[in-house]
Short mmCIF file of C-alpha atoms and ligand atoms in Angstrom, two decimals:
data_model
loop_
_atom_site.label_atom_id
_atom_site.label_comp_id
_atom_site.label_asym_id
_atom_site.label_seq_id
_atom_site.Cartn_x
_atom_site.Cartn_y
_atom_site.Cartn_z
CA MET T 1 264.15 -13.19 103.62
CA LEU T 2 261.33 -11.60 105.16
CA LYS T 3 259.85 -12.59 102.44
CA SER T 4 260.12 -16.20 102.98
CA PHE T 5 260.10 -15.13 106.93
CA PHE T 6 256.25 -13.76 106.72
CA ARG T 7 255.48 -16.81 104.00
CA THR T 8 256.77 -19.14 107.26
CA THR T 9 255.26 -17.04 109.71
CA ASN T 10 251.34 -16.96 107.79
CA THR T 11 252.78 -21.18 107.32
CA VAL T 12 252.02 -21.43 111.08
CA LEU T 13 249.98 -18.93 112.02
CA LEU T 14 247.78 -21.01 109.42
CA ILE T 15 249.10 -24.33 111.17
CA VAL T 16 247.64 -22.48 114.27
CA ALA T 17 244.69 -21.40 112.57
CA ILE T 18 244.48 -24.67 111.27
CA LEU T 19 244.89 -26.59 114.92
CA ALA T 20 242.84 -24.17 116.68
CA VAL T 21 239.54 -24.74 114.20
CA GLY T 22 240.32 -28.07 114.64
CA PHE T 23 240.85 -28.08 118.19
CA LEU T 24 237.67 -26.22 118.52
CA GLY T 25 235.81 -28.47 116.09
CA TYR T 26 237.03 -31.78 118.05
CA MET T 27 236.06 -29.67 121.37
CA PHE T 28 232.92 -28.88 119.43
CA TYR T 29 232.83 -32.52 118.68
CA MET T 30 233.70 -34.18 122.00
CA SER T 31 231.13 -31.41 123.61
CA VAL T 32 227.69 -31.86 121.57
CA CYS T 33 228.51 -34.95 119.82
CA PHE T 34 230.13 -37.52 122.34
CA PRO T 35 227.16 -37.62 124.44
CA SER T 36 225.03 -38.35 121.98
CA ALA T 37 227.23 -41.44 120.70
CA LYS T 38 226.45 -42.37 124.54
CA TYR T 39 222.79 -42.38 123.73
CA ASP T 40 222.76 -44.25 120.68
CA GLU T 41 225.09 -47.04 122.73
CA LYS T 42 222.87 -47.04 125.38
CA LEU T 43 219.68 -46.51 122.88
CA ALA T 44 221.24 -49.98 121.13
CA SER T 45 221.41 -51.65 124.93
CA ILE T 46 218.39 -51.04 125.52
CA GLU T 47 216.61 -52.22 122.16
CA ALA T 48 219.03 -55.71 122.05
CA MET T 49 217.92 -56.32 125.94
CA THR T 50 213.84 -54.90 124.79
CA GLU T 51 215.09 -57.39 121.12
CA GLN T 52 215.63 -60.80 123.78
CA THR T 53 213.23 -59.90 126.24
CA ARG T 54 210.37 -60.55 122.91
CA GLN T 55 212.75 -63.68 121.85
CA ASN T 56 212.21 -65.22 125.84
CA THR T 57 208.48 -64.12 126.28
CA ALA T 58 208.63 -65.88 122.78
CA ALA T 59 209.89 -68.86 124.01
CA ALA T 60 208.24 -68.91 127.29
CA GLU T 61 204.79 -68.89 124.61
CA ARG T 62 206.09 -71.76 122.83
CA GLU T 63 207.30 -74.01 125.84
CA THR T 64 203.55 -72.87 127.46
CA ALA T 65 201.69 -74.26 124.10
CA GLU T 66 204.11 -76.83 124.52
CA ARG T 67 203.41 -78.09 127.09
CA LEU T 68 199.31 -77.66 126.99
CA GLU T 69 200.06 -79.65 123.29
CA GLN T 70 200.98 -82.11 126.01
CA LEU T 71 198.97 -81.64 128.54
CA HIS T 72 195.88 -82.50 126.63
CA ALA T 73 197.29 -84.80 124.35
CA ASP T 74 198.04 -87.11 128.54
CA LEU T 75 194.40 -86.34 129.34
CA ARG T 76 193.03 -87.73 125.95
CA ASN T 77 195.89 -90.73 126.98
CA VAL T 78 193.71 -91.21 129.81
CA GLY T 79 190.39 -89.93 128.56
CA PRO T 80 187.87 -93.22 129.03
CA GLU T 81 189.96 -93.18 132.87
CA GLY T 82 189.47 -89.92 133.56
CA ILE T 83 185.94 -89.99 132.09
CA ALA T 84 184.66 -93.01 133.90
CA ILE T 85 186.20 -91.87 136.89
CA ALA T 86 184.06 -88.65 136.64
CA ASP T 87 181.02 -91.16 136.55
CA SER T 88 181.21 -92.62 138.95
CA PHE T 89 181.66 -89.54 141.45
CA GLU T 90 178.62 -88.21 139.38
CA GLN T 91 176.72 -91.91 139.94
CA LEU T 92 177.37 -92.29 143.89
CA ARG T 93 176.12 -88.46 144.44
CA ALA T 94 173.19 -89.71 142.52
CA GLU T 95 172.35 -92.91 144.60
CA THR T 96 173.50 -90.67 148.10
CA GLU T 97 171.04 -88.38 146.85
CA GLU T 98 169.09 -91.27 146.69
CA LYS T 99 169.28 -93.80 149.49
CA ASN T 100 169.28 -90.10 151.80
CA ALA T 101 165.06 -89.85 149.76
CA GLN T 102 164.87 -93.03 150.89
CA LEU T 103 166.06 -92.94 154.39
CA ALA T 104 163.96 -90.29 155.21
CA GLU T 105 160.71 -92.01 153.64
CA LEU T 106 161.76 -95.18 155.56
CA GLU T 107 161.42 -92.94 159.03
CA ALA T 108 158.32 -91.38 158.67
CA GLN T 109 157.25 -95.02 157.83
CA ILE T 110 158.88 -96.66 161.01
CA ALA T 111 156.87 -93.23 162.38
CA ARG T 112 153.70 -94.16 160.73
CA ASP T 113 154.11 -98.14 161.35
CA GLU T 114 154.55 -97.05 164.80
CA ASP T 115 151.23 -95.11 165.01
CA MET T 116 149.59 -97.95 163.12
CA GLN T 117 151.57 -100.68 165.94
CA GLY T 118 149.59 -98.81 168.75
CA THR T 119 146.34 -99.08 167.19
CA VAL T 120 146.77 -102.33 167.06
CA GLU T 121 147.54 -103.10 170.23
CA ALA T 122 145.00 -100.71 171.85
CA MET T 123 142.05 -103.37 169.37
CA ARG T 124 144.32 -106.42 170.06
CA LYS T 125 143.23 -105.46 174.15
CA GLU T 126 139.96 -104.64 173.44
CA TYR T 127 139.55 -107.65 171.81
CA ALA T 128 141.27 -110.08 174.42
CA LEU T 129 138.94 -108.05 177.15
CA LYS T 130 136.19 -108.88 175.45
CA ILE T 131 136.85 -112.71 175.01
CA ARG T 132 137.99 -112.23 179.01
CA LYS T 133 133.87 -111.56 179.83
CA LEU T 134 132.81 -114.03 177.33
CA GLU T 135 135.52 -116.62 179.12
CA GLU T 136 133.42 -115.72 182.26
CA LYS T 137 129.96 -115.91 181.23
CA ILE T 138 130.45 -119.28 179.97
CA GLN T 139 132.26 -120.15 183.17
CA SER T 140 129.03 -118.97 185.20
CA GLY T 141 126.73 -120.17 182.97
CA GLU T 142 125.62 -117.03 181.83
CA SER T 143 126.17 -118.12 178.17
CA GLU T 144 125.72 -121.22 176.09
CA VAL T 145 128.69 -120.27 173.22
CA ARG T 146 131.71 -122.61 173.67
CA ILE T 147 134.55 -120.75 173.30
CA CYS T 148 137.94 -123.50 171.25
CA TYR T 149 141.45 -122.85 171.51
CA TRP T 150 143.51 -124.21 168.74
CA THR T 151 146.73 -123.94 169.80
CA LEU T 152 149.33 -125.36 166.71
CA ASP T 153 153.00 -126.13 168.79
CA ASP T 154 156.84 -125.66 167.27
CA GLY T 155 155.76 -123.93 163.35
CA PRO T 156 156.83 -122.09 162.09
CA THR T 157 157.41 -125.00 159.58
CA TYR T 158 157.21 -125.78 155.53
CA ILE T 159 153.62 -126.82 155.86
CA THR T 160 152.59 -123.25 158.21
CA SER T 161 151.46 -121.54 154.98
CA ASN T 162 149.13 -125.31 154.05
CA PHE T 163 147.63 -124.85 157.91
CA LEU T 164 147.62 -120.88 157.21
CA ASP T 165 145.42 -121.28 153.48
CA ALA T 166 143.15 -123.55 155.45
CA LEU T 167 142.15 -121.28 157.80
CA ASP T 168 141.69 -118.85 155.69
CA ALA T 169 138.86 -121.29 153.80
CA MET T 170 137.09 -121.41 156.21
CA ASP T 171 134.75 -118.77 158.62
CA ASN T 172 136.37 -116.76 160.98
CA VAL T 173 138.43 -119.28 162.36
CA HIS T 174 141.50 -118.11 164.13
CA VAL T 175 144.46 -120.08 165.84
CA THR T 176 146.99 -119.42 168.18
CA PHE T 177 150.75 -120.25 167.00
CA PHE T 178 153.76 -121.16 169.89
CA ALA T 179 156.63 -120.16 168.18
CA ALA T 180 159.98 -121.98 168.34
CA ASN T 181 162.85 -120.07 166.76
CA MET T 182 164.95 -123.47 166.53
CA ALA T 183 161.72 -126.43 166.28
CA ASN T 184 161.79 -126.53 162.36
CA ASP T 185 163.97 -125.29 160.10
CA SER T 186 161.76 -123.06 157.41
CA PRO T 187 163.14 -121.05 154.83
CA ASN T 188 160.07 -118.09 154.89
CA GLU T 189 158.97 -118.43 158.90
CA GLU T 190 159.95 -115.02 159.38
CA GLU T 191 157.16 -114.30 156.03
CA MET T 192 154.78 -117.15 157.99
CA LEU T 193 155.21 -115.33 161.64
CA ARG T 194 153.84 -112.02 160.27
CA ARG T 195 150.49 -113.74 158.19
CA GLU T 196 150.13 -115.38 161.26
CA MET T 197 149.59 -112.41 162.98
CA THR T 198 147.91 -110.43 159.84
CA SER T 199 145.60 -113.15 159.35
CA GLY T 200 144.24 -112.28 162.98
CA HIS T 201 145.86 -115.01 165.17
CA SER T 202 148.41 -115.34 167.85
CA VAL T 203 151.57 -115.68 168.15
CA GLN T 204 153.38 -117.21 171.56
CA ASN T 205 155.85 -118.33 172.78
CA HIS T 206 157.66 -122.10 173.27
CA SER T 207 160.82 -120.93 173.30
CA TYR T 208 163.89 -120.34 171.40
CA ALA T 209 165.57 -123.51 171.03
CA HIS T 210 162.76 -126.07 171.43
CA VAL T 211 165.29 -128.74 173.33
CA THR T 212 163.33 -130.94 175.70
CA ASN T 213 166.33 -132.54 177.57
CA GLY T 214 167.65 -131.33 181.21
CA ASP T 215 170.62 -130.93 179.79
CA GLY T 216 169.67 -128.57 176.83
CA PRO T 217 169.46 -124.39 177.09
CA VAL T 218 165.59 -124.51 178.04
CA TYR T 219 165.93 -126.46 180.83
CA ARG T 220 169.87 -126.63 182.26
CA SER T 221 169.29 -123.85 184.71
CA ALA T 222 166.64 -121.67 185.96
CA GLU T 223 168.87 -118.70 183.76
CA SER T 224 168.86 -120.72 180.92
CA PHE T 225 164.91 -121.21 180.47
CA ARG T 226 164.46 -117.68 181.32
CA GLU T 227 167.52 -116.68 178.50
CA GLN T 228 165.02 -118.68 176.39
CA ILE T 229 162.12 -117.31 177.02
CA GLU T 230 163.38 -114.00 176.62
CA LEU T 231 165.41 -115.10 173.41
CA GLN T 232 162.30 -115.62 171.99
CA ASP T 233 160.20 -113.01 172.64
CA ALA T 234 163.11 -110.63 171.19
CA TRP T 235 162.84 -112.81 168.20
CA LEU T 236 158.93 -112.10 167.70
CA TYR T 237 159.41 -108.95 168.50
CA GLU T 238 161.56 -107.94 165.46
CA VAL T 239 159.37 -110.22 163.17
CA THR T 240 156.11 -109.02 164.49
CA GLY T 241 156.63 -105.98 166.03
CA PHE T 242 154.87 -107.62 169.24
CA HIS T 243 155.67 -109.07 172.95
CA PRO T 244 154.00 -112.53 173.23
CA GLY T 245 152.96 -112.36 176.67
CA ILE T 246 152.09 -116.24 176.84
CA PHE T 247 154.47 -118.94 176.95
CA ARG T 248 154.19 -122.53 176.68
CA PHE T 249 156.70 -125.15 177.85
CA PRO T 250 158.22 -127.66 175.15
CA GLY T 251 156.90 -131.19 176.21
CA GLY T 252 154.17 -129.28 178.94
CA SER T 253 154.67 -127.63 182.33
CA ALA T 254 154.83 -130.96 184.73
CA TRP T 255 157.74 -131.79 182.07
CA GLY T 256 159.71 -128.35 182.34
CA ARG T 257 159.09 -127.82 186.12
CA SER T 258 160.62 -131.38 187.03
CA PHE T 259 163.66 -129.60 185.61
CA VAL T 260 163.13 -126.56 186.65
CA PRO T 261 161.48 -126.19 189.49
CA THR T 262 161.18 -122.31 189.33
CA ALA T 263 159.94 -121.91 186.37
CA PRO T 264 156.58 -120.59 186.72
CA SER T 265 158.07 -117.67 188.96
CA VAL T 266 160.74 -116.92 186.52
CA ILE T 267 157.14 -116.58 183.84
CA GLU T 268 155.88 -114.52 186.25
CA GLU T 269 159.08 -112.54 186.79
CA LEU T 270 158.59 -111.82 182.92
CA GLY T 271 155.31 -110.41 182.94
CA TYR T 272 154.42 -113.36 181.57
CA GLN T 273 151.71 -115.74 181.72
CA TRP T 274 152.36 -119.65 181.11
CA VAL T 275 149.33 -122.50 179.72
CA ASP T 276 149.29 -126.42 178.69
CA TRP T 277 146.22 -128.05 177.42
CA ASN T 278 143.21 -129.46 177.97
CA CYS T 279 142.80 -131.73 175.03
CA ASN T 280 145.29 -133.65 173.29
CA LEU T 281 145.71 -134.64 169.68
CA TYR T 282 148.64 -136.06 170.15
CA ASP T 283 149.86 -135.69 167.23
CA ALA T 284 153.95 -135.37 167.73
CA GLY T 285 156.51 -137.67 168.50
CA ALA T 286 158.44 -140.46 166.67
CA PRO T 287 157.24 -141.24 163.52
CA GLU T 288 155.58 -144.04 163.48
CA LYS T 289 153.51 -143.24 165.53
CA LEU T 290 151.75 -140.40 164.55
CA PRO T 291 148.20 -141.09 165.11
CA SER T 292 146.07 -141.12 161.55
CA SER T 293 144.24 -138.12 160.26
CA SER T 294 140.50 -139.90 161.09
CA LEU T 295 142.05 -140.29 164.88
CA GLU T 296 142.92 -136.90 165.46
CA ILE T 297 139.30 -136.18 164.11
CA THR T 298 137.58 -138.66 166.36
CA ARG T 299 140.24 -137.26 169.04
CA ALA T 300 139.30 -133.54 168.37
CA MET T 301 135.30 -133.94 168.03
CA THR T 302 135.58 -135.56 171.41
CA GLN T 303 138.00 -133.99 174.00
CA ILE T 304 136.45 -130.77 173.16
CA SER T 305 133.45 -131.65 172.77
CA GLU T 306 133.01 -132.65 176.82
CA LYS T 307 134.99 -129.18 177.55
CA LYS T 308 132.76 -125.68 177.76
CA ILE T 309 136.35 -123.55 177.09
CA ALA T 310 138.78 -126.13 175.51
CA MET T 311 142.49 -125.52 173.96
CA ILE T 312 143.82 -128.06 172.23
CA LEU T 313 147.74 -129.22 171.47
CA GLY T 314 148.78 -129.79 167.70
CA HIS T 315 151.31 -129.23 165.88
CA ASP T 316 151.66 -127.30 162.34
CA TRP T 317 154.30 -129.45 161.55
CA ASN T 318 152.07 -132.78 161.00
CA VAL T 319 149.57 -133.12 157.85
CA ASN T 320 147.96 -135.46 159.47
CA THR T 321 146.98 -132.37 162.25
CA LEU T 322 146.18 -130.42 158.61
CA VAL T 323 143.86 -132.80 156.97
CA ALA T 324 141.86 -133.33 161.22
CA MET T 325 141.09 -129.33 161.52
CA ARG T 326 139.73 -128.57 157.84
CA GLU T 327 137.27 -131.65 158.98
CA ALA T 328 136.67 -131.07 162.81
CA ILE T 329 136.56 -127.14 162.99
CA PRO T 330 133.23 -126.79 160.83
CA GLN T 331 130.91 -129.69 162.78
CA LEU T 332 132.16 -127.95 165.97
CA GLN T 333 131.29 -125.03 165.20
CA GLU T 334 128.09 -126.49 164.73
CA LYS T 335 128.19 -127.46 167.72
CA GLY T 336 128.16 -123.91 168.65
CA TYR T 337 131.88 -123.03 169.43
CA VAL T 338 133.50 -119.95 168.48
CA PHE T 339 137.93 -120.27 167.22
CA LEU T 340 138.90 -117.63 168.93
CA PRO T 341 143.21 -116.60 169.56
CA LEU T 342 144.39 -116.07 172.75
CA PHE T 343 145.99 -113.47 174.61
CA GLN T 344 147.49 -113.09 177.68
CA GLU T 345 144.66 -110.24 178.75
CA SER T 346 142.13 -113.38 178.31
CA VAL T 347 144.34 -116.08 180.20
CA THR T 348 141.47 -116.83 182.63
CA MET T 349 141.60 -121.01 182.89
CA GLY T 350 144.59 -120.93 185.76
CA GLU T 351 144.47 -124.58 186.52
CA ALA T 352 142.39 -125.88 183.90
CA THR T 353 144.49 -125.01 181.10
CA LYS T 354 147.84 -126.88 182.66
CA ALA T 355 148.49 -130.72 181.59
CA VAL T 356 145.87 -132.83 181.45
ZN1 ZN N 401 157.24 -128.00 171.16
#
């Protein structure tokens, strides 16, 4: 019985011991192993997140690469157009630079031209004053020289260049062109005006519109008359760089003053002089009434030979006048005439230059 008790007790003790050891083991496990398991779990979680991030990064990299590839493809698709636009901008920039350089050169050129124009203006005035002195000497009988101011009205025309060629071919002959913008149509009138100036001839004002009837813009009123002189002055200045200073009435002063009696004072107010002529080729008018070149030669020779200072009226649209000039001028030079350009500063003839 006792043995049985001890066996039972031992068994209980053994069970208790086993339980105690189990409990201690459990406690040990709980105290030592459980935290480790938690860390592992956490580590696994971090590793999982890292892996996820890695995957996300790889996905983003793939997407970026795909988008870049797409962008390159797009660029290749718009390539020629894109290249053309870039090229045109580059071209525009180069052209702008070139234009700026040209502009700077032009500005320098204008400054030089203004200097040159001032010099030419001064030389012209000096020359005009010499002519004026010569006129005074001729009028007082101190000089046997004779002056002819050969004037040509209504140009430039389609044959003005022929007149200029003929004058170039003669020895030291200078004339005066009374230009009228609208009197004749010629494709190169501005070029002709500049050639007249640079050839040493004089370019003067014959109104802008050159309409001789009383209803036209030249003689409609004193205001209109003034405007016509101003318009032509502005145009000639723009083309040649010089203000004319002498006006010739379309149709002559007697005709013009019959419509605008105050015309001489208008001219004076504008700082101008005006002249008519004291010799006339009568080379204008209806075509069937125009004189032959031989008649013009006779008129030039006889009329000019009577004058110490002659101012002859001709027109550089009449080809017979061109022929007559070629013949008459050398003969008149032999008689002692010099052919000079007319300047405002040298007009001393007063009423003697008015229409005869
Ligand atoms: Zn005229």
